mmCIF file of C-alpha atoms in Angstrom:
data_model
loop_
_atom_site.group_PDB
_atom_site.id
_atom_site.type_symbol
_atom_site.label_atom_id
_atom_site.label_comp_id
_atom_site.label_asym_id
_atom_site.label_seq_id
_atom_site.Cartn_x
_atom_site.Cartn_y
_atom_site.Cartn_z
ATOM 1 C CA MET A 1 18.975 25.771 -91.649
ATOM 2 C CA GLU A 2 18.223 25.414 -87.952
ATOM 3 C CA LEU A 3 15.776 27.550 -85.943
ATOM 4 C CA ASP A 4 16.590 28.097 -82.273
ATOM 5 C CA PHE A 5 14.572 30.009 -79.685
ATOM 6 C CA ASP A 6 16.589 31.526 -76.826
ATOM 7 C CA LEU A 7 13.988 34.143 -75.940
ATOM 8 C CA ARG A 8 14.577 36.812 -73.344
ATOM 9 C CA THR A 9 12.468 39.742 -72.250
ATOM 10 C CA GLY A 10 13.401 42.702 -70.099
ATOM 11 C CA THR A 11 14.049 46.410 -70.028
ATOM 12 C CA PHE A 12 15.519 48.010 -73.118
ATOM 13 C CA ASN A 13 18.885 48.766 -71.492
ATOM 14 C CA ASP A 14 19.256 45.333 -69.889
ATOM 15 C CA MET A 15 18.363 43.582 -73.116
ATOM 16 C CA LYS A 16 20.606 45.825 -75.210
ATOM 17 C CA GLU A 17 23.644 44.835 -73.119
ATOM 18 C CA PHE A 18 22.689 41.148 -73.192
ATOM 19 C CA LEU A 19 22.145 41.171 -76.951
ATOM 20 C CA LEU A 20 25.382 43.051 -77.660
ATOM 21 C CA ARG A 21 27.329 40.430 -75.687
ATOM 22 C CA SER A 22 25.444 37.635 -77.412
ATOM 23 C CA ILE A 23 26.130 39.046 -80.880
ATOM 24 C CA GLN A 24 29.816 39.536 -80.039
ATOM 25 C CA SER A 25 29.978 35.871 -79.048
ATOM 26 C CA TYR A 26 28.406 34.784 -82.338
ATOM 27 C CA VAL A 27 30.781 37.013 -84.325
ATOM 28 C CA MET A 28 33.770 35.369 -82.622
ATOM 29 C CA HIS A 29 32.629 31.939 -83.824
ATOM 30 C CA HIS A 30 31.015 32.650 -87.204
ATOM 31 C CA ASN A 31 31.944 34.467 -90.411
ATOM 32 C CA SER A 32 28.847 36.639 -90.433
ATOM 33 C CA VAL A 33 25.866 37.526 -88.286
ATOM 34 C CA LYS A 34 22.658 39.185 -89.488
ATOM 35 C CA VAL A 35 20.506 41.136 -87.050
ATOM 36 C CA GLY A 36 16.875 41.571 -88.006
ATOM 37 C CA ILE A 37 13.382 41.960 -86.625
ATOM 38 C CA THR A 38 10.193 40.053 -87.267
ATOM 39 C CA CYS A 39 6.762 39.598 -85.760
ATOM 40 C CA ASP A 40 6.588 36.062 -87.193
ATOM 41 C CA PRO A 41 9.825 34.083 -86.643
ATOM 42 C CA ASP A 42 8.475 30.929 -88.300
ATOM 43 C CA ARG A 43 7.608 32.797 -91.508
ATOM 44 C CA ARG A 44 10.970 34.621 -91.491
ATOM 45 C CA PHE A 45 12.762 31.316 -90.955
ATOM 46 C CA TYR A 46 10.990 29.829 -93.977
ATOM 47 C CA GLN A 47 11.937 32.873 -96.088
ATOM 48 C CA HIS A 48 15.584 32.698 -95.022
ATOM 49 C CA SER A 49 15.708 28.932 -95.534
ATOM 50 C CA ASN A 50 14.707 29.425 -99.156
ATOM 51 C CA SER A 51 16.843 32.519 -99.815
ATOM 52 C CA GLY A 52 19.886 30.660 -101.129
ATOM 53 C CA LYS A 53 22.153 32.431 -98.615
ATOM 54 C CA ARG A 54 23.087 29.151 -96.885
ATOM 55 C CA TRP A 55 22.714 30.495 -93.369
ATOM 56 C CA LYS A 56 23.236 27.748 -90.837
ATOM 57 C CA LYS A 57 21.080 29.003 -88.015
ATOM 58 C CA MET A 58 18.465 31.574 -87.070
ATOM 59 C CA VAL A 59 18.326 32.371 -83.357
ATOM 60 C CA VAL A 60 15.380 34.285 -81.907
ATOM 61 C CA LYS A 61 16.819 36.138 -78.914
ATOM 62 C CA TYR A 62 14.406 38.912 -77.898
ATOM 63 C CA GLU A 63 10.669 39.379 -77.755
ATOM 64 C CA THR A 64 8.732 42.565 -77.066
ATOM 65 C CA SER A 65 5.287 43.933 -77.832
ATOM 66 C CA SER A 66 6.725 47.447 -78.329
ATOM 67 C CA VAL A 67 7.332 48.349 -81.976
ATOM 68 C CA SER A 68 9.357 51.367 -80.827
ATOM 69 C CA TYR A 69 11.634 49.233 -78.618
ATOM 70 C CA ILE A 70 12.305 46.652 -81.299
ATOM 71 C CA ASN A 71 13.075 49.255 -83.974
ATOM 72 C CA ASN A 72 15.437 51.080 -81.603
ATOM 73 C CA MET A 73 17.008 47.776 -80.566
ATOM 74 C CA GLU A 74 17.699 46.806 -84.163
ATOM 75 C CA LYS A 75 19.407 50.159 -84.789
ATOM 76 C CA ALA A 76 21.485 49.799 -81.615
ATOM 77 C CA LEU A 77 22.654 46.284 -82.504
ATOM 78 C CA ILE A 78 23.618 46.682 -86.144
ATOM 79 C CA ILE A 79 27.394 47.022 -86.354
ATOM 80 C CA ASP A 80 28.675 48.610 -89.548
#
C-alpha cells in the first residue's frame, strides 16, 4: 500500500467542495473509496496496510486542528 500526502487547509466550505470533487475523481478511476479521519496518518496507514483489505493507496487530503470541523467534514463526504 502507498501513502500519499496531498494536504490542503482552508475554510470548511472551500475544503468541502474541493474534497467532494477530489473524491468524485477517485471514484471515477477506482472500484471503491473509503473516507475516514485520523489524527495520526502514519499509524492509520500501518493499520490499513495490515488489514488484509488490499487497498492500493491512502491519500491524506485535509488537515485541521478543529475536531468539530473534521467530524462534520467526514459526515458531509460519506456517500451512501
